[in-house]
Short mmCIF file of C-alpha atoms and ligand atoms in Angstrom, two decimals:
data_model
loop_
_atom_site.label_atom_id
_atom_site.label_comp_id
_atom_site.label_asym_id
_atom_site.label_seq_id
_atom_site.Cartn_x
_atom_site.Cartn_y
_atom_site.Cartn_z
CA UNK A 202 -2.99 -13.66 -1.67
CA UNK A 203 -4.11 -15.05 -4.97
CA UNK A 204 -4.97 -12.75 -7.87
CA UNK A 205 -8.73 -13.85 -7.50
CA UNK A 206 -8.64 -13.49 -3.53
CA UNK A 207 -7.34 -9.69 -4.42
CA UNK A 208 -10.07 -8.81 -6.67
CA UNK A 209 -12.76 -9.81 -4.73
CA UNK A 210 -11.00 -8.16 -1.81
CA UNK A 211 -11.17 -4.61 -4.33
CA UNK A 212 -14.61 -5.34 -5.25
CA UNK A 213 -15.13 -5.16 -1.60
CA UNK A 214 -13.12 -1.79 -0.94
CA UNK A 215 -14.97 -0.24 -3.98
CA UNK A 216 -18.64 -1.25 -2.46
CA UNK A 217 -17.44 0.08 1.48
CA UNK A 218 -16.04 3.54 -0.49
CA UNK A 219 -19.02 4.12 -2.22
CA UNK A 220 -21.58 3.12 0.42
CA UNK A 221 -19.57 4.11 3.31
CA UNK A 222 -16.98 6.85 2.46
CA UNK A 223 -18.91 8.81 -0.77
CA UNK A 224 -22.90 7.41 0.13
CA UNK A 225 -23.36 8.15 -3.49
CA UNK A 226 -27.04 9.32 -4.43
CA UNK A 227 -28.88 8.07 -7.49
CA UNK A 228 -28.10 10.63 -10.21
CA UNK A 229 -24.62 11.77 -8.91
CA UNK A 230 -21.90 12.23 -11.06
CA UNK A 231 -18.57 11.53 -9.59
CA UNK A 232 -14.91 12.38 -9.91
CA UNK A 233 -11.77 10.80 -8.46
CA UNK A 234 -8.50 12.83 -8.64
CA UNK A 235 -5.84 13.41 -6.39
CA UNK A 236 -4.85 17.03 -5.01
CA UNK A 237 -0.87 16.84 -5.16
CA UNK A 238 0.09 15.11 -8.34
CA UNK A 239 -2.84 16.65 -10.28
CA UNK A 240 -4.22 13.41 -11.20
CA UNK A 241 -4.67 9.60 -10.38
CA UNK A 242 -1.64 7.32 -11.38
CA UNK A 243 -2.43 4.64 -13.52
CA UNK A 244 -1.20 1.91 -11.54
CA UNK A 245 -4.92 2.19 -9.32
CA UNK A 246 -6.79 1.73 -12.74
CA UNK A 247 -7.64 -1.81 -11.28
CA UNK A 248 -9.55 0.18 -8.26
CA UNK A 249 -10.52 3.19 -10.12
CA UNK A 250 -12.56 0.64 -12.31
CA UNK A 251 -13.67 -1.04 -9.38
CA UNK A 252 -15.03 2.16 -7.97
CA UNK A 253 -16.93 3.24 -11.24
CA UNK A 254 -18.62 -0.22 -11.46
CA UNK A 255 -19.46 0.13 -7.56
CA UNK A 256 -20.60 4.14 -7.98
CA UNK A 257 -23.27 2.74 -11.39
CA UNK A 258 -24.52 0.22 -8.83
CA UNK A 259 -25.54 2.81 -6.41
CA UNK A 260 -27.60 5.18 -9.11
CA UNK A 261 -24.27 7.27 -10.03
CA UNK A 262 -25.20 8.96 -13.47
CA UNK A 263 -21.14 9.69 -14.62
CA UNK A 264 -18.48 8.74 -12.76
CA UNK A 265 -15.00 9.87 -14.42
CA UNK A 266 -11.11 10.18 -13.28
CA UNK A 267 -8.26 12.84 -14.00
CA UNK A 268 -5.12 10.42 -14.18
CA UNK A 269 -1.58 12.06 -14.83
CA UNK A 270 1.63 10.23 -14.72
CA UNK A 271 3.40 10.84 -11.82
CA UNK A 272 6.75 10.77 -13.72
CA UNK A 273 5.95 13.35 -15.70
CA UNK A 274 5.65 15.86 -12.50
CA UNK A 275 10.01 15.20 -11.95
CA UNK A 276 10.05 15.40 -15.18
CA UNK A 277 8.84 19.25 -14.93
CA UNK A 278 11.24 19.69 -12.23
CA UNK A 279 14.46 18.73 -14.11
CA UNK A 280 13.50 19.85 -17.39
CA UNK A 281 10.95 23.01 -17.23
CA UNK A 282 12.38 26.52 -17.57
CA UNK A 283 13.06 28.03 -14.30
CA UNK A 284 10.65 30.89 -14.43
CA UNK A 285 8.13 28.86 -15.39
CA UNK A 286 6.82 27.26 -11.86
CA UNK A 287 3.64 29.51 -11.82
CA UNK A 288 2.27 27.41 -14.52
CA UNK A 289 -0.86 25.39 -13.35
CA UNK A 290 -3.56 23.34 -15.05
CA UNK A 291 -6.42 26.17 -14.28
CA UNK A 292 -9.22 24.21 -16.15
CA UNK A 293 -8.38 21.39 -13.72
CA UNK A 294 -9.81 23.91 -10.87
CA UNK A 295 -12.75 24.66 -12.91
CA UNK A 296 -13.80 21.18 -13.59
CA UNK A 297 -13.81 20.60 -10.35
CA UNK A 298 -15.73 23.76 -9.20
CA UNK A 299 -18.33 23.02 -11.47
CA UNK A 300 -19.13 19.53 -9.94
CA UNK A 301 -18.73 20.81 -6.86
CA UNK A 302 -21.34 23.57 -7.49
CA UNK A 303 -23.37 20.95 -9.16
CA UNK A 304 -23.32 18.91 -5.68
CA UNK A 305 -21.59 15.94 -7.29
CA UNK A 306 -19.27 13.41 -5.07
CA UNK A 307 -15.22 13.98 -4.99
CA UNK A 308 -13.06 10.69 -4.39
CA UNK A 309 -8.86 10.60 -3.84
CA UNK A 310 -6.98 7.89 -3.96
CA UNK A 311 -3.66 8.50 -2.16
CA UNK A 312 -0.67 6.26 -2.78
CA UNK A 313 1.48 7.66 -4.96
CA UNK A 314 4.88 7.63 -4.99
CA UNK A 315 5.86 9.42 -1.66
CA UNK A 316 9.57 10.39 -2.45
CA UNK A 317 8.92 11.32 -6.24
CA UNK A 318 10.26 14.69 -5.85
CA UNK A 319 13.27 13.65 -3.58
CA UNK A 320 16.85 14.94 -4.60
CA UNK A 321 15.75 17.81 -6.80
CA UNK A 322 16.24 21.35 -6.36
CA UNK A 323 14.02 22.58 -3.07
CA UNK A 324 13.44 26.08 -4.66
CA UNK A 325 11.86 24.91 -7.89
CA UNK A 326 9.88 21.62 -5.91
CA UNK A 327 9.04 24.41 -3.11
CA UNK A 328 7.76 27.11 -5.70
CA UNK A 329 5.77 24.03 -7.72
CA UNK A 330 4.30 23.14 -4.75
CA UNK A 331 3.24 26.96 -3.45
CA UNK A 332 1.59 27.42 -7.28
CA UNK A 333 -0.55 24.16 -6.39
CA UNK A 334 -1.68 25.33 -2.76
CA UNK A 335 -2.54 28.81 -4.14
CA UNK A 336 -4.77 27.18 -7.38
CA UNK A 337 -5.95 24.54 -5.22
CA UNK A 338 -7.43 27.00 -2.38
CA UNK A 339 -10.89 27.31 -3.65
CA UNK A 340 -11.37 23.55 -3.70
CA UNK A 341 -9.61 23.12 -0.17
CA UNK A 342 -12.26 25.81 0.87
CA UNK A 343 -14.89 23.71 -0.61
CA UNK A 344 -13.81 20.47 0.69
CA UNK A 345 -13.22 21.96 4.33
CA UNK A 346 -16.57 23.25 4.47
CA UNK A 347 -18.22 20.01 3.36
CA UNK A 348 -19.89 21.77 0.47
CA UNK A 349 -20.16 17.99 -0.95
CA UNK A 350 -19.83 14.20 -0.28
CA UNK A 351 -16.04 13.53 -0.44
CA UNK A 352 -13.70 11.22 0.87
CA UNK A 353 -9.97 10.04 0.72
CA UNK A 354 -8.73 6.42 0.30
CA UNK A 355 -5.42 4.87 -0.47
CA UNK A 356 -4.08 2.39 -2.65
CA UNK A 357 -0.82 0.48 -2.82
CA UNK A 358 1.42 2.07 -4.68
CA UNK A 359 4.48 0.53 -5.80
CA UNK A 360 7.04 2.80 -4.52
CA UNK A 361 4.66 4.13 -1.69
CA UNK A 362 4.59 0.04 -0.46
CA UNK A 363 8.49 -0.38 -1.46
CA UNK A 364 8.76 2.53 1.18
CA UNK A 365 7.08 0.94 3.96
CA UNK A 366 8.54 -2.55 3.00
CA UNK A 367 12.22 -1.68 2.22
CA UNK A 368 13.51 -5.35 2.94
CA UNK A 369 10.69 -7.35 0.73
CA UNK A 370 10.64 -7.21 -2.93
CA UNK A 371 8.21 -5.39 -5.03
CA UNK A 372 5.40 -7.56 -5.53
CA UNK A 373 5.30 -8.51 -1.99
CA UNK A 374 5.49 -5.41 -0.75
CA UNK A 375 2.53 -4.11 -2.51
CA UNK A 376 0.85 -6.95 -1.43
CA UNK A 377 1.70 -6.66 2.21
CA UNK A 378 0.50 -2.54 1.99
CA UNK A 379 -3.11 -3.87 0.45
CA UNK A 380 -3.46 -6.15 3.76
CA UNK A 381 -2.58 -3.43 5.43
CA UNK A 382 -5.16 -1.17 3.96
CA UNK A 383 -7.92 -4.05 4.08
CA UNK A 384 -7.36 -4.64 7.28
CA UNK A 385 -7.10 -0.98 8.54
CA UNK A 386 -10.47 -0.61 6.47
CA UNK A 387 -12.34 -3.44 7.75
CA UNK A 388 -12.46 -4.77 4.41
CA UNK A 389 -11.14 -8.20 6.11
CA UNK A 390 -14.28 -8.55 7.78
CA UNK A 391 -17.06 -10.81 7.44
CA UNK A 392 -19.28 -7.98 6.48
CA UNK A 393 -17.52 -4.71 6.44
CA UNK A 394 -19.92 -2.39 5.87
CA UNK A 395 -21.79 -3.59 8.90
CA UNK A 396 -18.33 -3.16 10.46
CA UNK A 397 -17.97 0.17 9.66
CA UNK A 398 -21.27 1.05 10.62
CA UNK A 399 -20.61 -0.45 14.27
CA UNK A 400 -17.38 1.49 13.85
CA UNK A 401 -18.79 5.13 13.12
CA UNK A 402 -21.83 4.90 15.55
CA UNK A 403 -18.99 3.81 18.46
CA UNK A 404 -16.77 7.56 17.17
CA UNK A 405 -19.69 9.37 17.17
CA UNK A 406 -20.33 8.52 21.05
CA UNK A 407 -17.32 9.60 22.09
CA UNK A 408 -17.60 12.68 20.39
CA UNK A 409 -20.71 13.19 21.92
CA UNK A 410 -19.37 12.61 25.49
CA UNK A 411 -16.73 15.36 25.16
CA UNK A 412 -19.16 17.33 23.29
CA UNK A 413 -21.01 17.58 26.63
CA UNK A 414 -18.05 18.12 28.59
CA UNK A 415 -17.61 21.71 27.10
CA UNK A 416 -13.81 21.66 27.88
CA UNK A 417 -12.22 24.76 27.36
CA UNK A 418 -8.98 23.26 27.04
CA UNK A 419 -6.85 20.20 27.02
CA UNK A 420 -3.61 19.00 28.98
CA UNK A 421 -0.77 16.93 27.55
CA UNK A 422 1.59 15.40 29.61
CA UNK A 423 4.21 12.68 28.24
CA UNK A 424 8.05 12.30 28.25
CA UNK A 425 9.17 15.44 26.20
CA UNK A 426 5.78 16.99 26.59
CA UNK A 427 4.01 19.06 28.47
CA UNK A 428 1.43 21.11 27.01
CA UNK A 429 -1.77 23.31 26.89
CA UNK A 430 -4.20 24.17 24.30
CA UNK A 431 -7.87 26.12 24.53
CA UNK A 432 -10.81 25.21 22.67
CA UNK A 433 -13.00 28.13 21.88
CA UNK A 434 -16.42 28.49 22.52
CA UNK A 435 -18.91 26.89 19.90
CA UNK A 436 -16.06 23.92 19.04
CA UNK A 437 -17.29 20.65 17.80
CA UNK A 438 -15.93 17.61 18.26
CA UNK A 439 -16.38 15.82 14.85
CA UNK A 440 -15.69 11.67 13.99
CA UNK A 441 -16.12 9.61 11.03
CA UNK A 442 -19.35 10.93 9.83
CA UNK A 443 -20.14 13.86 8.58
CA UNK A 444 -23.18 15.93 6.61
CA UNK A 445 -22.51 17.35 3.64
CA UNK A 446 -24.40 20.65 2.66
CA UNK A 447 -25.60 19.03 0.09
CA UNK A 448 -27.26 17.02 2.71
CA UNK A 449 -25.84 13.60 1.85
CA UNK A 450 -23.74 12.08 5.25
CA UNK A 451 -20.63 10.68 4.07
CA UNK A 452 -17.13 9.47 5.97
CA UNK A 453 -14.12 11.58 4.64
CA UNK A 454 -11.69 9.33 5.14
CA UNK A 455 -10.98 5.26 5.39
CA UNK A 456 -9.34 4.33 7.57
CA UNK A 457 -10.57 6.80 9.96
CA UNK A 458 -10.35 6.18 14.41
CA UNK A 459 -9.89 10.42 15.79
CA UNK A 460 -12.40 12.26 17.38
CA UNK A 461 -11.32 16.00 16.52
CA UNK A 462 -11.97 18.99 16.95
CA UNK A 463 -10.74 22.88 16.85
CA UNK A 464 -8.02 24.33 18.63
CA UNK A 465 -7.77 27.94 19.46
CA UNK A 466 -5.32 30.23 17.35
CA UNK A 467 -4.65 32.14 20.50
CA UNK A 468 -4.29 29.59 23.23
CA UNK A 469 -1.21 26.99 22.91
CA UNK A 470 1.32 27.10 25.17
CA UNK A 471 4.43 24.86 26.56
CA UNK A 472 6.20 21.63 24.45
CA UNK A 473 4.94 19.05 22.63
CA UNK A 474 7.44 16.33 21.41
CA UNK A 475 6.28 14.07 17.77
CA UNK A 476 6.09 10.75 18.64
CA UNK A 477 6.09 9.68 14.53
CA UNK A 478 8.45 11.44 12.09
CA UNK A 479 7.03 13.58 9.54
CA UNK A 480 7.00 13.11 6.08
CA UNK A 481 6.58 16.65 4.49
CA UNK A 482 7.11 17.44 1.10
CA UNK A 483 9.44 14.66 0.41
CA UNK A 484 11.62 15.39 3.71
CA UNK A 485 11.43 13.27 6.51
CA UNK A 486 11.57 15.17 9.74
CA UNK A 487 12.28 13.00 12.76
CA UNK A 488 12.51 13.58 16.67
CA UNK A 489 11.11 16.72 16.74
CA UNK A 490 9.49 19.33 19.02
CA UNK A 491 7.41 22.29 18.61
CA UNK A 492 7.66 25.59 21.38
CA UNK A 493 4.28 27.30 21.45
CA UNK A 494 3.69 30.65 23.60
CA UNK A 495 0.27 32.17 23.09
CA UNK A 496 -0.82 30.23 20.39
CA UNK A 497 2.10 30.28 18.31
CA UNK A 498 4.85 28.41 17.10
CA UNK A 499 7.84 30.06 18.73
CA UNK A 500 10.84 27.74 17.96
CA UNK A 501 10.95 24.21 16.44
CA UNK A 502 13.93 21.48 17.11
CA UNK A 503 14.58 18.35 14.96
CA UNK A 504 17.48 15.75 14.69
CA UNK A 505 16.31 15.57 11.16
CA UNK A 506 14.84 18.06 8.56
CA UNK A 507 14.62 20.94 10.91
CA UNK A 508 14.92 23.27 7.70
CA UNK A 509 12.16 21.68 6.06
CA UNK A 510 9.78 22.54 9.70
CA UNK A 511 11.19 25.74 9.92
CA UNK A 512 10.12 26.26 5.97
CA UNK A 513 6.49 24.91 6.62
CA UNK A 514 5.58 27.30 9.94
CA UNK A 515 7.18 29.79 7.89
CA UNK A 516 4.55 29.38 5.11
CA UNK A 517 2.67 32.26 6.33
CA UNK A 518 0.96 33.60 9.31
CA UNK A 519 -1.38 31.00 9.53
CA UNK A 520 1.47 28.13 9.60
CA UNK A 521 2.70 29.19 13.35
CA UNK A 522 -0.73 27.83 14.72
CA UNK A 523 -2.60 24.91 15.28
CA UNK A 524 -5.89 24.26 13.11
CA UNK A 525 -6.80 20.58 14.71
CA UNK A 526 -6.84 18.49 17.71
CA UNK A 527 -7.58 15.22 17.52
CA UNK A 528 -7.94 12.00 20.09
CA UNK A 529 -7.01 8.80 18.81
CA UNK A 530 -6.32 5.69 21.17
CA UNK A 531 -2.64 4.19 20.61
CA UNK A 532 -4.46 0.86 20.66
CA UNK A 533 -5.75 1.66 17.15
CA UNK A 534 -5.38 -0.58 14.65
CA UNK A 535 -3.35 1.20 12.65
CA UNK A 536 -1.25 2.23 15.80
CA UNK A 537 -0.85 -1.39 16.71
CA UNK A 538 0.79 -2.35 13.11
CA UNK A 539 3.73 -0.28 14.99
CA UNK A 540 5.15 1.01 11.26
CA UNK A 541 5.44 4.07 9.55
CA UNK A 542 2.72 4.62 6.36
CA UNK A 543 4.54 8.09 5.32
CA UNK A 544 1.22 8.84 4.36
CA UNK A 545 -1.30 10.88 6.85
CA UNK A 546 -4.29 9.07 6.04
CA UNK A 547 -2.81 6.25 8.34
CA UNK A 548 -0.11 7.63 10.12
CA UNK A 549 -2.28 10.27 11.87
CA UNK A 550 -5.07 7.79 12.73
CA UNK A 551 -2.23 5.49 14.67
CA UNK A 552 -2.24 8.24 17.53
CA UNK A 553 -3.28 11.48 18.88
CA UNK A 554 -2.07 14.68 16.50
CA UNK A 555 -2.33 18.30 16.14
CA UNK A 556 -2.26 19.93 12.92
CA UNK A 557 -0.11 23.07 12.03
CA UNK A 558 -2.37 25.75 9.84
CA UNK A 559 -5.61 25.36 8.05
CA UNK A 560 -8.39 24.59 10.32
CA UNK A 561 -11.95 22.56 9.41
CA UNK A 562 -14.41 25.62 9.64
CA UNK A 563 -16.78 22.54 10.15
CA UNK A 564 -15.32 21.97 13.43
CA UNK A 565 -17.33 25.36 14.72
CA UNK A 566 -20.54 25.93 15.33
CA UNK A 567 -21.70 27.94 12.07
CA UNK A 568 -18.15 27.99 11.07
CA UNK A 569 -19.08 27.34 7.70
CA UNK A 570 -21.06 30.60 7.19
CA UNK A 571 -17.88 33.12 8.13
CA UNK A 572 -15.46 34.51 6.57
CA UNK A 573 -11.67 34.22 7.11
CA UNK A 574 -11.91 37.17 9.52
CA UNK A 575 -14.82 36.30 11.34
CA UNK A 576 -13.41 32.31 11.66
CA UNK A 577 -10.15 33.58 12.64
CA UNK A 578 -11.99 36.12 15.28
CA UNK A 579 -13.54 33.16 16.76
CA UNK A 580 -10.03 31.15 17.27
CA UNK A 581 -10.14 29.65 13.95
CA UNK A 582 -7.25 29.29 11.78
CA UNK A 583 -6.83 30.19 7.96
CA UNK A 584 -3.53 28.57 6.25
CA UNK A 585 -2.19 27.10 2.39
CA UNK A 586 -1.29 24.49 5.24
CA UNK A 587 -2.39 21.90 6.79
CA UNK A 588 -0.25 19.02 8.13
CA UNK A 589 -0.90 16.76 10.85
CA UNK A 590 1.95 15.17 13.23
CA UNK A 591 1.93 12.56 15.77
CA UNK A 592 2.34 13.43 19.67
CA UNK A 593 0.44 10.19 21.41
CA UNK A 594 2.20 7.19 22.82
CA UNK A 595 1.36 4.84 25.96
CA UNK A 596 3.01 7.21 27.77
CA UNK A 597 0.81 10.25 27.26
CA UNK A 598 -2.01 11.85 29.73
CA UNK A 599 -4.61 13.83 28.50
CA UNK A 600 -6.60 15.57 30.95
CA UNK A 601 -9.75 17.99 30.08
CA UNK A 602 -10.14 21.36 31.36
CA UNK A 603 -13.26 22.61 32.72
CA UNK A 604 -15.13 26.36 32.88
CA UNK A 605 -13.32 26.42 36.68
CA UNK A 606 -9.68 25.77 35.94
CA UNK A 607 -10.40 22.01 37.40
CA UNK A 608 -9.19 18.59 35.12
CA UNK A 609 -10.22 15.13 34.71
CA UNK A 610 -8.84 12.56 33.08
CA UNK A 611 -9.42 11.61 29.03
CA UNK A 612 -6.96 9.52 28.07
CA UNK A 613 -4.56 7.49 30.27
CA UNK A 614 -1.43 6.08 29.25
CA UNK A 615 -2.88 6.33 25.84
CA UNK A 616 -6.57 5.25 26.14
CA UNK A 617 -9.75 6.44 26.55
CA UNK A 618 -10.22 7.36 30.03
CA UNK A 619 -14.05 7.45 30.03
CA UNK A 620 -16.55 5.25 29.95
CA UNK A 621 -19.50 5.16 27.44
ZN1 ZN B 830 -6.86 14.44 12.03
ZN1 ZN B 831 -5.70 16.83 9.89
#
């Protein structure tokens, strides 16, 4: 791709995020960060300018970024004094409240460097990384309840596409990850934001279908799995689109292709095998399976990082249960690519998941107006966690249960089993 051919191609991604993924309002202000390295790294300044030119267009009133060198983060690790890991940038929270209370729009850019805190010591990484969950809680809370128009989007990152691309060099690398990410985003279409509309109104109807359906479970059967989970009563089953309660419909995430919804704390039972590895917390945790028995994680198995699986579900209570289900056809485009992103934004949008901990209180009827006792009373789950992995394949069934005990199918050897 030719350096002009690339800008225009950003120009493009800017105009689908803020149309499609933020729908910026005249008079918004906007701020693009990112949650786990406390800032934007300057290597997406290209797209982060892209974006602000893109937000003015649309009536934004301020649009600003928090960039931080990611660098300086190992940096902390090696160098800081051991003690001193409950350190955290509080005004960053309070920014952030502010415009969230304001109703302004929240952008992340994901892409950083995936492995930058591989090879250091696991206590001090582990304790860094509990001090950010714990400050970061009221804005996860925020975020989960749609309180505002927010969404997540990647860029290449050098190290993040050297990752993917281990056998090319650099440059090409990066440049193979942004046709991956404009083609995953539709952003290699004639007219992608028509694209995407097609795209989210084609979600939303299956969501609507088992919406109907009521199930009040699902079955998953696949080599290595077989498994049963509840829905409670009042579940939604959510896509692309969403409304924000500051009444401004936005899509969270690009690229986005699951229907999800919420699992029950309580109900969970039997084996379910990952079909992707895992990358947690700069571990990679491959060929695993997860025991459940009344909702809860009761042993996990990996060939590969089983210490760092064991250390998430022990997190805390909330980290031995599920938080999301979520139907995605293994004919996806991003499933079809048939690599790895080590990033969840893709990864979990190439097949069906579950996520361990935090559930979307979004994904219940009037979830959004309890609190963690009354959510959790009504199956929902409250975690510092929440981390999706891979269990679809061709291979897998998915049948849904009805009020009677009876099944049908919902997915076949991977697809949609259902006509709309
Ligand atoms: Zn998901
Ligand atoms: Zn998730």
């Amino acid at each position: 791709m030719t350096g002009k051919t690339h800008q225009k191609m950003l120009e493009k991604y800017a105009e689908a995020i803020v149309k499609v993924g933020l729908n910026i309002r005249a008079g918004q202000r906007l701020i693009i960060t990112l949650g786990a390295t406390r800032g934007v790294p300057h290597q997406f300044a290209p797209l982060v300018r892209e974006i602000s030119k893109a937000a003015y267009a649309a009536g934004a009133k301020y649009v600003d970024a928090i960039f931080a060198d990611e660098e300086m983060l190992r940096l902390r690790v090696q160098n800081a004094p051991w003690d001193s890991f409950q350190e955290y940038p509080k005004w960053q929270i309070q920014a952030l409240l502010n415009m969230i209370e304001n109703g302004d729009a929240m952008l992340s850019i994901a892409g950083s460097n995936p492995d930058l805190l591989g090879g250091l010591d696991t206590e001090f990484v582990g304790n860094m990384q509990r001090t950010h969950l714990e400050n970061w809680g009221p804005i996860s809370e925020k975020v989960t309840t749609n309180a505002i128009n927010w969404c997540v989007v990647a860029a290449a990152g050098e190290a993040w596409a050297q990752k993917i691309f281990p056998d090319l060099s650099s440059k090409k690398a990066q440049e193979k990850l942004w046709e991956a990410i404009f083609q995953t985003t539709r952003i290699d279409q004639p007219d992608p934001i028509a694209a995407w509309e097609k795209h989210i109104v084609s979600l939303r109807e299956r969501a609507r279908h088992l919406q109907v359906k009521q199930y009040t479970g699902l079955y998953y059967k696949a080599p290595g799995t077989d498994f049963t989970l509840g829905l409670p009563n009042g579940h939604l089953w959510i896509s692309a689109q969403s409304l924000a309660q500051n009444g401004i419909a936005f899509t969270a995430n690009m690229p986005t292709e699951e229907v999800f919804t919420l699992p029950d704390r309580n109900r969970a039972d039997g084996v379910i095998s990952a079909t992707f590895p895992l990358s947690y917390s700069g571990t990679l945790i491959e060929d695993f399976q997860v025991t459940f028995e009344n909702g809860r994680i009761i042993k996990v198995t990996a060939k590969k990082g089983e210490a760092a699986l064991q250390k998430l579900v022990d997190t805390d209570e909330g980290s031995q249960r599920l938080g999301e289900v979520a139907l995605v056809p293994a004919s996806s485009p991003i499933g079809q690519r048939g690599h790895l992103f080590y990033n969840t934004l893709f990864d979990e949008n190439a097949s069906c998941h579950i996520a361990i901990g935090r559930a979307y209180r979004f994904t219940l009827t009037g979830g959004t107006e309890l609190n963690d006792e009354e959510f959790i009373s009504a199956g929902g789950n409250v975690s510092l966690n929440h981390v999706d992995f891979m269990i679809g394949s061709p291979q897998m069934d998915i049948d849904g249960i009805r009020k009677d005990g009876s099944r049908e199918p919902v997915m076949r050897s991977g697809e949609w089993a259902f006509k709309l």
